Amino acid sequence: MHSERAGRPLPWARRRAQLAKLAEKFRQIVYVRRKYALGGDAELHGTALVSDEPVTGRPQNFRKGAELCLLTIRPDGTVSNEVLVSRPEGMIRDPDLSHDGRTLAFAMRDSFNENEYVRRRLAIDRKRGEPTRGSGFPADFYDKLEGDDYHLYTLDLTTRALRQITFSDPGRCADFEPCWTSGGEIVFSSSRCEQVIPCHQTMAVNLYACRADGSGIRRLAADGGCTSHPHELPDGRILYTRYEYNDRSARLNQPLFTMNPDGTNQKEFYGNASKFPTSLLHFRPMPGAAKLLGIVSGHHVHQQGKLVELDPALGMEGDAGLVFIAGADYEEKGTVVKSHYNGDPRMTKPRFPDSLDFASQTGAQWQYPYPLEDGFLVSFLPEGTLAIKGSSGPHFGVYWQNRDGDRELLAHDPDWECVQAIPVRPRPKAFARSTRRPDPSAAFGVFDIRNVYESEVLAGVPTGTVKRLRVV
């Protein structure tokens, strides 16, 4: 059989060649196979279905069960799959590999929070075909809760030794989204701050840090909303999504921020004064470039959206620095497209701000991109889905893809979401930043403030106009 047809490689020859290139860099991939796509039915916050949640809503696509899997690329272009950890009644999420390539950190729960009230409501809503909304429960609702929370675990990939490193102490809480730092610690999202976001009965999550064994837990940020999706930048800073709406819209502002691993020097990175994109999620640095790869999404939707490159050198607000990966633009032109939402009537005509909230949910959908030297690993759903994803499919699969839209399927299951793929290999440590432990007894803090006139928001405003600064 010839390996080419009309000048193009046959699909199997093309796949074998592309996977051989991947195997030169790494032979194995860790990913999660789970029964439903994370994200509540009304907001993006990662606290969906934690046991301390005032609203015990179950999204329409909710189903129990998850597996942490290891995919191995064979020389002939086929792949094999090994289940590392299985939780048929619980959930697994957010794998992150230590810099030496040996230890996985991830979040897991053995079961979901239920009691007689929840089960009764679930039975009623299943008949109605609606998501569960747990309002109006009796006063003893929390006393009777049964089930586990999200905790952080580590898994030694050599010995397969599994260890739980965080616990609900002293009260019930959820820890998830672990991110290894070059200093050997773990930054993670947690509801242990015991806050409720201002506009909904949903628990806020803030960023925390701990040692590799789970000891020394400390809060890094005190935000009224949610800080989530932490990832380390090459210069050692922690990149994260910040949902905060003091004196601004509660729907159209989930920008990117950065901080040092010790929580100091928190500042905006992109989109802090923008209506579009509504949410910047799952962003990671791209190798060898001062760019990021992530998704633009909405607010009242699942954690899915359109895949973009972000170059802050082109601008720090709106879509100035955004370029859609081929096929990811709203018109699905199939080529790399510079973002220009003001030129799209669907984004600017009536029903604003709903147009900004849901525009990213039409057509093909992406999640959790992991940039590589050549292309990236990504969770991809070419068929598209509803903004509030159902459980009947289709489901996300794990793909290798490049900027021009070429892709190869690596993992897919007709009954499971295959998501959050990361390569198994060592990676270089970031620039070492000194860690400064705050003094909790200090009566005053120190703030570093830049020249506020050196920003796009205040462009053209004469120096001296601003008389006061409000620190929120």
Short mmCIF file of C-alpha atoms in Angstrom, two decimals:
data_model
loop_
_atom_site.label_atom_id
_atom_site.label_comp_id
_atom_site.label_asym_id
_atom_site.label_seq_id
_atom_site.Cartn_x
_atom_site.Cartn_y
_atom_site.Cartn_z
CA MET A 1 0.00 0.00 0.00
CA HIS A 2 1.35 3.42 -0.91
CA SER A 3 1.86 5.82 2.00
CA GLU A 4 0.66 8.85 0.08
CA ARG A 5 -2.42 9.79 -1.89
CA ALA A 6 -2.56 12.92 -4.06
CA GLY A 7 0.55 14.22 -2.33
CA ARG A 8 -0.87 13.83 1.18
CA PRO A 9 0.00 11.08 3.66
CA LEU A 10 -2.68 8.52 4.30
CA PRO A 11 -4.34 8.99 7.72
CA TRP A 12 -2.58 6.04 9.37
CA ALA A 13 0.84 7.00 7.98
CA ARG A 14 0.27 10.58 9.10
CA ARG A 15 -0.77 9.45 12.57
CA ARG A 16 2.21 7.13 12.92
CA ALA A 17 4.58 9.92 11.89
CA GLN A 18 3.06 12.45 14.28
CA LEU A 19 3.01 10.09 17.26
CA ALA A 20 6.62 9.12 16.51
CA LYS A 21 7.50 12.82 16.87
CA LEU A 22 5.66 12.97 20.18
CA ALA A 23 7.43 9.81 21.39
CA GLU A 24 10.78 11.49 20.82
CA LYS A 25 9.81 13.97 23.56
CA PHE A 26 7.76 11.71 25.84
CA ARG A 27 6.16 8.28 25.64
CA GLN A 28 3.44 8.62 28.25
CA ILE A 29 0.54 10.93 29.04
CA VAL A 30 -1.54 11.16 32.20
CA TYR A 31 -5.16 12.16 31.79
CA VAL A 32 -8.49 11.90 33.60
CA ARG A 33 -11.46 9.89 32.37
CA ARG A 34 -14.63 10.94 34.18
CA LYS A 35 -18.36 10.74 33.86
CA TYR A 36 -19.15 14.45 33.64
CA ALA A 37 -17.51 17.70 32.60
CA LEU A 38 -16.76 19.88 35.61
CA GLY A 39 -18.52 23.17 36.14
CA GLY A 40 -21.77 24.05 37.83
CA ASP A 41 -24.90 24.74 35.83
CA ALA A 42 -24.86 28.44 36.68
CA GLU A 43 -21.22 29.44 37.21
CA LEU A 44 -17.65 28.49 36.44
CA HIS A 45 -16.42 28.20 39.98
CA GLY A 46 -14.52 25.06 40.84
CA THR A 47 -16.51 24.50 44.02
CA ALA A 48 -19.22 22.58 42.18
CA LEU A 49 -20.57 19.90 44.53
CA VAL A 50 -18.29 20.41 47.53
CA SER A 51 -19.78 19.37 50.83
CA ASP A 52 -19.77 22.83 52.34
CA GLU A 53 -21.73 24.29 49.41
CA PRO A 54 -24.85 26.23 50.47
CA VAL A 55 -26.42 25.34 47.09
CA THR A 56 -26.18 21.59 46.49
CA GLY A 57 -27.10 21.85 42.83
CA ARG A 58 -26.31 18.98 40.48
CA PRO A 59 -25.60 20.03 36.89
CA GLN A 60 -27.56 18.41 34.09
CA ASN A 61 -24.62 16.26 33.06
CA PHE A 62 -23.81 15.03 36.58
CA ARG A 63 -22.75 11.41 36.94
CA LYS A 64 -20.45 9.77 39.46
CA GLY A 65 -17.20 8.04 38.57
CA ALA A 66 -13.67 8.87 37.43
CA GLU A 67 -10.33 7.26 36.61
CA LEU A 68 -6.78 8.58 36.54
CA CYS A 69 -5.20 7.01 33.46
CA LEU A 70 -1.74 6.53 31.95
CA LEU A 71 -1.56 6.44 28.15
CA THR A 72 1.56 4.98 26.48
CA ILE A 73 2.46 5.68 22.85
CA ARG A 74 3.67 2.53 21.04
CA PRO A 75 6.23 2.65 18.20
CA ASP A 76 3.63 1.58 15.63
CA GLY A 77 1.37 4.57 16.35
CA THR A 78 -1.08 2.73 18.57
CA VAL A 79 -1.59 3.54 22.25
CA SER A 80 -2.23 1.55 25.40
CA ASN A 81 -4.08 2.65 28.50
CA GLU A 82 -3.56 1.82 32.19
CA VAL A 83 -5.90 2.88 35.00
CA LEU A 84 -3.78 4.23 37.85
CA VAL A 85 -6.57 5.17 40.28
CA SER A 86 -10.32 4.55 40.08
CA ARG A 87 -13.16 6.09 42.08
CA PRO A 88 -16.50 4.72 40.77
CA GLU A 89 -18.55 6.68 43.33
CA GLY A 90 -16.38 9.80 43.42
CA MET A 91 -14.38 12.11 41.20
CA ILE A 92 -10.75 12.74 40.15
CA ARG A 93 -9.46 16.00 38.70
CA ASP A 94 -6.52 18.37 38.08
CA PRO A 95 -3.36 16.20 37.69
CA ASP A 96 -0.04 18.08 37.82
CA LEU A 97 3.41 16.50 37.60
CA SER A 98 6.41 17.49 39.71
CA HIS A 99 9.40 19.01 37.88
CA ASP A 100 11.42 15.79 38.17
CA GLY A 101 8.61 13.89 36.43
CA ARG A 102 8.13 11.42 39.27
CA THR A 103 5.20 12.53 41.43
CA LEU A 104 1.66 13.38 40.41
CA ALA A 105 -0.43 15.71 42.52
CA PHE A 106 -4.18 15.70 41.91
CA ALA A 107 -7.54 16.21 43.61
CA MET A 108 -9.88 13.35 44.42
CA ARG A 109 -12.97 12.49 46.40
CA ASP A 110 -14.22 8.99 47.22
CA SER A 111 -17.90 9.94 47.16
CA PHE A 112 -20.27 12.88 46.79
CA ASN A 113 -22.04 14.71 49.56
CA GLU A 114 -25.53 13.34 50.00
CA ASN A 115 -28.12 12.74 52.69
CA GLU A 116 -31.80 11.92 52.87
CA TYR A 117 -32.78 15.43 51.75
CA VAL A 118 -30.47 15.42 48.72
CA ARG A 119 -31.55 11.95 47.63
CA ARG A 120 -35.20 12.98 47.92
CA ARG A 121 -34.58 16.08 45.80
CA LEU A 122 -32.59 14.09 43.25
CA ALA A 123 -35.48 11.69 42.79
CA ILE A 124 -37.92 14.57 42.24
CA ASP A 125 -35.68 16.39 39.75
CA ARG A 126 -34.92 13.24 37.77
CA LYS A 127 -38.64 12.97 37.08
CA ARG A 128 -38.75 16.62 36.02
CA GLY A 129 -35.58 16.33 33.92
CA GLU A 130 -34.08 19.35 35.67
CA PRO A 131 -30.81 19.95 37.56
CA THR A 132 -31.05 19.70 41.32
CA ARG A 133 -31.23 22.95 43.28
CA GLY A 134 -30.95 22.39 47.00
CA SER A 135 -32.74 25.34 48.54
CA GLY A 136 -35.01 25.34 51.53
CA PHE A 137 -33.44 22.38 53.32
CA PRO A 138 -34.02 21.94 57.09
CA ALA A 139 -31.62 23.30 59.69
CA ASP A 140 -30.03 19.89 60.27
CA PHE A 141 -29.10 19.54 56.57
CA TYR A 142 -25.34 19.87 57.13
CA ASP A 143 -25.32 17.74 60.26
CA LYS A 144 -26.65 14.83 58.22
CA LEU A 145 -24.36 15.21 55.22
CA GLU A 146 -22.59 12.05 54.16
CA GLY A 147 -19.69 11.74 51.78
CA ASP A 148 -16.21 12.92 51.00
CA ASP A 149 -14.68 16.21 49.88
CA TYR A 150 -12.02 17.00 47.32
CA HIS A 151 -8.59 16.50 48.91
CA LEU A 152 -5.08 16.64 47.47
CA TYR A 153 -3.28 13.35 46.80
CA THR A 154 0.14 12.44 45.45
CA LEU A 155 1.00 9.36 43.40
CA ASP A 156 4.57 8.08 42.88
CA LEU A 157 4.62 7.00 39.23
CA THR A 158 7.44 4.52 39.89
CA THR A 159 6.14 2.73 42.98
CA ARG A 160 2.44 3.61 42.48
CA ALA A 161 2.33 4.68 46.14
CA LEU A 162 -0.81 6.78 46.74
CA ARG A 163 -0.93 9.31 49.59
CA GLN A 164 -3.57 11.77 50.77
CA ILE A 165 -1.85 15.03 51.81
CA THR A 166 -4.70 17.45 52.70
CA PHE A 167 -7.78 16.90 54.84
CA SER A 168 -10.94 18.71 55.92
CA ASP A 169 -9.53 20.23 59.07
CA PRO A 170 -11.04 21.70 61.15
CA GLY A 171 -14.21 22.07 59.05
CA ARG A 172 -15.38 20.56 55.78
CA CYS A 173 -13.61 22.04 52.77
CA ALA A 174 -12.49 21.22 49.24
CA ASP A 175 -8.88 21.37 48.01
CA PHE A 176 -8.21 21.03 44.28
CA GLU A 177 -6.20 22.36 41.28
CA PRO A 178 -2.71 21.61 42.68
CA CYS A 179 0.23 23.30 40.96
CA TRP A 180 3.82 22.27 41.71
CA THR A 181 6.21 25.18 42.14
CA SER A 182 9.92 25.10 41.34
CA GLY A 183 10.54 25.45 45.07
CA GLY A 184 8.95 22.02 45.62
CA GLU A 185 5.73 23.30 47.17
CA ILE A 186 2.15 23.08 45.90
CA VAL A 187 -0.15 26.02 45.21
CA PHE A 188 -3.81 25.01 45.11
CA SER A 189 -7.39 26.28 45.18
CA SER A 190 -9.43 25.74 48.32
CA SER A 191 -12.77 26.57 49.91
CA ARG A 192 -11.20 26.55 53.37
CA CYS A 193 -11.42 30.38 53.32
CA GLU A 194 -15.10 29.87 54.34
CA GLN A 195 -16.57 32.66 52.20
CA VAL A 196 -19.61 32.92 49.98
CA ILE A 197 -19.43 34.93 46.77
CA PRO A 198 -21.56 38.10 46.91
CA CYS A 199 -24.11 37.31 44.17
CA HIS A 200 -24.89 33.63 44.76
CA GLN A 201 -24.89 31.06 47.55
CA THR A 202 -21.73 29.51 46.19
CA MET A 203 -18.58 29.03 48.22
CA ALA A 204 -15.61 31.16 47.18
CA VAL A 205 -12.23 29.56 46.63
CA ASN A 206 -8.89 31.28 47.20
CA LEU A 207 -5.33 30.21 46.52
CA TYR A 208 -3.36 28.42 49.23
CA ALA A 209 0.08 26.79 49.41
CA CYS A 210 1.52 23.81 51.25
CA ARG A 211 4.66 21.69 51.34
CA ALA A 212 4.93 18.57 49.21
CA ASP A 213 3.66 16.44 52.13
CA GLY A 214 0.64 18.70 52.73
CA SER A 215 2.01 20.40 55.83
CA GLY A 216 2.38 24.15 56.32
CA ILE A 217 -0.91 25.14 54.67
CA ARG A 218 -1.21 28.92 54.35
CA ARG A 219 -3.49 31.28 52.47
CA LEU A 220 -1.88 33.28 49.67
CA ALA A 221 -4.69 35.62 48.68
CA ALA A 222 -7.70 37.16 50.41
CA ASP A 223 -10.20 37.69 47.62
CA GLY A 224 -13.95 38.16 47.97
CA GLY A 225 -14.58 36.17 44.81
CA CYS A 226 -12.68 33.19 43.45
CA THR A 227 -9.04 32.73 42.52
CA SER A 228 -8.41 29.53 40.59
CA HIS A 229 -6.53 27.64 37.81
CA PRO A 230 -2.98 28.30 39.12
CA HIS A 231 -0.04 27.53 36.80
CA GLU A 232 3.65 28.42 37.10
CA LEU A 233 5.24 30.83 34.61
CA PRO A 234 8.88 30.47 33.45
CA ASP A 235 9.88 33.40 35.66
CA GLY A 236 8.51 31.63 38.77
CA ARG A 237 5.33 33.66 39.18
CA ILE A 238 1.98 31.93 39.59
CA LEU A 239 -0.57 32.73 36.88
CA TYR A 240 -4.22 32.40 37.87
CA THR A 241 -7.79 33.44 37.00
CA ARG A 242 -9.30 36.00 39.35
CA TYR A 243 -13.05 36.43 39.68
CA GLU A 244 -13.61 39.63 41.64
CA TYR A 245 -16.29 42.25 41.09
CA ASN A 246 -15.88 45.09 43.53
CA ASP A 247 -17.26 48.16 41.71
CA ARG A 248 -17.70 46.29 38.42
CA SER A 249 -19.81 43.73 36.56
CA ALA A 250 -20.30 40.37 38.24
CA ARG A 251 -20.47 38.60 34.87
CA LEU A 252 -17.95 40.06 32.47
CA ASN A 253 -14.68 40.08 34.32
CA GLN A 254 -12.64 36.97 35.08
CA PRO A 255 -9.14 38.12 34.07
CA LEU A 256 -5.65 36.71 34.53
CA PHE A 257 -3.50 37.76 37.49
CA THR A 258 -0.05 36.80 38.74
CA MET A 259 1.59 36.52 42.15
CA ASN A 260 4.84 35.25 43.59
CA PRO A 261 4.68 31.70 45.01
CA ASP A 262 4.52 33.19 48.50
CA GLY A 263 1.48 35.32 47.63
CA THR A 264 3.30 38.63 47.33
CA ASN A 265 3.23 41.06 44.38
CA GLN A 266 -0.29 40.26 43.17
CA LYS A 267 -1.05 42.16 39.97
CA GLU A 268 -3.06 42.00 36.78
CA PHE A 269 -1.65 40.12 33.81
CA TYR A 270 -4.38 40.51 31.21
CA GLY A 271 -7.96 41.73 30.86
CA ASN A 272 -8.62 43.33 34.24
CA ALA A 273 -10.71 46.15 32.73
CA SER A 274 -12.29 44.26 29.84
CA LYS A 275 -15.80 43.19 28.91
CA PHE A 276 -14.41 40.59 26.51
CA PRO A 277 -13.43 37.83 27.01
CA THR A 278 -15.84 37.12 29.85
CA SER A 279 -13.52 34.47 31.31
CA LEU A 280 -9.88 33.55 30.70
CA LEU A 281 -9.41 29.92 31.78
CA HIS A 282 -6.83 27.12 31.80
CA PHE A 283 -3.94 29.31 30.58
CA ARG A 284 -0.40 27.94 30.55
CA PRO A 285 2.89 29.36 29.19
CA MET A 286 4.03 28.28 25.73
CA PRO A 287 7.60 26.90 25.50
CA GLY A 288 10.15 29.30 24.03
CA ALA A 289 7.73 32.22 23.71
CA ALA A 290 6.36 35.00 25.87
CA LYS A 291 2.87 33.79 25.06
CA LEU A 292 0.17 31.76 26.77
CA LEU A 293 -2.29 29.17 25.54
CA GLY A 294 -5.76 28.86 27.05
CA ILE A 295 -9.48 29.20 26.41
CA VAL A 296 -11.87 32.14 26.34
CA SER A 297 -15.22 31.28 27.85
CA GLY A 298 -18.37 32.67 29.41
CA HIS A 299 -19.62 32.92 32.97
CA HIS A 300 -22.90 31.00 33.17
CA VAL A 301 -21.46 28.02 31.31
CA HIS A 302 -19.21 25.01 31.82
CA GLN A 303 -15.41 25.22 31.78
CA GLN A 304 -15.15 25.05 28.00
CA GLY A 305 -14.69 27.51 25.17
CA LYS A 306 -12.49 28.65 22.28
CA LEU A 307 -8.75 28.01 22.09
CA VAL A 308 -6.51 31.09 21.84
CA GLU A 309 -2.94 32.25 22.02
CA LEU A 310 -2.41 35.26 24.27
CA ASP A 311 0.45 37.69 23.63
CA PRO A 312 0.44 40.50 26.24
CA ALA A 313 3.03 42.38 24.19
CA LEU A 314 0.21 43.22 21.75
CA GLY A 315 -1.97 44.73 24.47
CA MET A 316 -3.35 43.96 27.92
CA GLU A 317 -7.09 44.49 27.50
CA GLY A 318 -10.00 43.15 25.47
CA ASP A 319 -8.94 41.02 22.54
CA ALA A 320 -5.84 43.08 21.73
CA GLY A 321 -3.53 40.16 22.52
CA LEU A 322 -5.74 37.25 21.45
CA VAL A 323 -5.34 35.05 18.38
CA PHE A 324 -7.72 32.14 17.74
CA ILE A 325 -6.13 28.81 16.91
CA ALA A 326 -7.29 27.49 13.52
CA GLY A 327 -10.94 26.51 13.72
CA ALA A 328 -11.52 28.12 17.11
CA ASP A 329 -12.80 31.51 15.95
CA TYR A 330 -16.54 32.10 16.18
CA GLU A 331 -17.04 31.75 12.42
CA GLU A 332 -14.88 28.59 12.30
CA LYS A 333 -12.91 29.76 9.26
CA GLY A 334 -10.34 27.00 9.68
CA THR A 335 -7.37 29.38 9.82
CA VAL A 336 -5.53 31.28 12.54
CA VAL A 337 -7.65 34.40 13.15
CA LYS A 338 -6.87 37.57 15.12
CA SER A 339 -9.65 38.28 17.59
CA HIS A 340 -11.86 41.28 16.80
CA TYR A 341 -15.07 40.98 18.75
CA ASN A 342 -16.20 44.55 17.98
CA GLY A 343 -16.50 43.52 14.34
CA ASP A 344 -18.79 40.57 15.08
CA PRO A 345 -22.47 41.60 15.19
CA ARG A 346 -23.32 38.57 17.32
CA MET A 347 -21.15 40.05 20.05
CA THR A 348 -22.36 43.63 19.95
CA LYS A 349 -26.05 43.59 19.01
CA PRO A 350 -29.04 43.15 21.36
CA ARG A 351 -28.93 40.71 24.27
CA PHE A 352 -25.61 42.08 25.46
CA PRO A 353 -24.17 40.96 27.88
CA ASP A 354 -25.66 37.53 27.14
CA SER A 355 -23.92 37.59 23.76
CA LEU A 356 -20.54 37.87 25.47
CA ASP A 357 -21.51 35.24 28.01
CA PHE A 358 -22.51 32.54 25.52
CA ALA A 359 -20.72 33.43 22.25
CA SER A 360 -17.80 31.13 23.07
CA GLN A 361 -20.15 28.15 23.46
CA THR A 362 -21.15 27.75 19.80
CA GLY A 363 -19.37 25.21 17.60
CA ALA A 364 -16.35 23.12 18.55
CA GLN A 365 -15.18 23.31 22.18
CA TRP A 366 -11.82 23.05 23.92
CA GLN A 367 -10.61 22.54 27.52
CA TYR A 368 -7.32 22.29 29.42
CA PRO A 369 -4.65 22.90 26.74
CA TYR A 370 -1.08 21.86 27.59
CA PRO A 371 1.48 23.60 25.31
CA LEU A 372 4.34 21.52 23.84
CA GLU A 373 7.35 22.39 21.72
CA ASP A 374 5.35 21.31 18.68
CA GLY A 375 1.62 21.78 19.16
CA PHE A 376 -0.21 20.95 22.37
CA LEU A 377 -2.29 18.37 24.19
CA VAL A 378 -5.89 19.44 24.59
CA SER A 379 -9.38 18.20 25.46
CA PHE A 380 -11.46 18.73 22.36
CA LEU A 381 -15.09 18.25 21.34
CA PRO A 382 -15.36 18.79 17.56
CA GLU A 383 -19.13 18.24 17.52
CA GLY A 384 -19.73 21.07 19.97
CA THR A 385 -22.24 21.03 22.79
CA LEU A 386 -24.74 23.14 24.66
CA ALA A 387 -23.49 25.84 27.02
CA ILE A 388 -24.92 23.73 29.82
CA LYS A 389 -23.57 20.34 28.81
CA GLY A 390 -25.82 17.28 29.03
CA SER A 391 -24.72 13.75 29.93
CA SER A 392 -25.88 11.98 26.76
CA GLY A 393 -22.82 12.95 24.73
CA PRO A 394 -20.88 13.57 22.68
CA HIS A 395 -17.90 13.68 25.03
CA PHE A 396 -14.51 15.38 25.12
CA GLY A 397 -11.50 13.43 23.90
CA VAL A 398 -7.76 13.96 24.33
CA TYR A 399 -6.02 15.17 21.18
CA TRP A 400 -2.65 16.35 19.99
CA GLN A 401 -3.24 19.50 17.94
CA ASN A 402 -1.16 22.28 16.44
CA ARG A 403 -1.74 25.95 15.72
CA ASP A 404 -2.94 25.28 12.18
CA GLY A 405 -5.65 22.85 13.29
CA ASP A 406 -3.92 19.54 12.47
CA ARG A 407 -4.79 17.01 15.16
CA GLU A 408 -4.61 13.35 16.16
CA LEU A 409 -6.96 11.62 18.60
CA LEU A 410 -5.19 10.04 21.57
CA ALA A 411 -7.97 9.04 23.98
CA HIS A 412 -11.74 8.86 23.62
CA ASP A 413 -14.57 6.92 25.22
CA PRO A 414 -18.24 7.00 24.18
CA ASP A 415 -19.35 7.08 27.81
CA TRP A 416 -16.63 9.17 29.50
CA GLU A 417 -15.13 12.64 29.27
CA CYS A 418 -11.38 12.31 28.54
CA VAL A 419 -9.73 15.49 29.81
CA GLN A 420 -6.78 17.22 31.52
CA ALA A 421 -3.93 15.49 29.66
CA ILE A 422 -0.31 16.23 30.67
CA PRO A 423 2.96 14.68 29.41
CA VAL A 424 5.01 12.43 31.70
CA ARG A 425 8.53 13.85 31.59
CA PRO A 426 10.84 16.07 33.62
CA ARG A 427 10.63 19.79 32.96
CA PRO A 428 12.99 22.65 33.74
CA LYS A 429 12.46 24.58 36.92
CA ALA A 430 11.46 28.21 36.72
CA PHE A 431 13.45 31.19 37.86
CA ALA A 432 13.98 30.84 41.62
CA ARG A 433 12.06 33.53 43.48
CA SER A 434 12.80 34.17 47.13
CA THR A 435 9.98 33.14 49.44
CA ARG A 436 9.07 35.61 52.14
CA ARG A 437 6.85 34.38 54.93
CA PRO A 438 4.41 37.08 56.06
CA ASP A 439 4.31 38.07 59.70
CA PRO A 440 0.72 37.46 60.86
CA SER A 441 1.27 39.70 63.90
CA ALA A 442 2.20 42.75 61.82
CA ALA A 443 -0.27 45.61 62.05
CA PHE A 444 0.57 47.01 58.60
CA GLY A 445 1.33 45.62 55.14
CA VAL A 446 3.47 46.98 52.33
CA PHE A 447 1.97 47.73 48.91
CA ASP A 448 3.93 48.34 45.71
CA ILE A 449 1.90 50.58 43.41
CA ARG A 450 2.84 51.37 39.82
CA ASN A 451 2.11 54.62 38.01
CA VAL A 452 -1.62 54.36 37.37
CA TYR A 453 -1.36 56.61 34.32
CA GLU A 454 0.78 54.00 32.55
CA SER A 455 -2.21 51.88 31.56
CA GLU A 456 -4.57 51.54 28.62
CA VAL A 457 -7.54 52.34 30.85
CA LEU A 458 -6.20 55.80 31.73
CA ALA A 459 -4.70 56.55 28.32
CA GLY A 460 -4.99 60.29 27.65
CA VAL A 461 -5.90 61.19 31.25
CA PRO A 462 -3.68 64.12 32.36
CA THR A 463 -1.24 63.43 35.18
CA GLY A 464 -2.62 64.79 38.44
CA THR A 465 -6.25 63.99 37.66
CA VAL A 466 -6.34 61.02 40.06
CA LYS A 467 -6.46 62.30 43.65
CA ARG A 468 -7.05 59.10 45.60
CA LEU A 469 -6.52 55.36 45.22
CA ARG A 470 -8.84 52.81 46.71
CA VAL A 471 -7.17 49.57 47.81
CA VAL A 472 -9.72 46.73 47.67
#
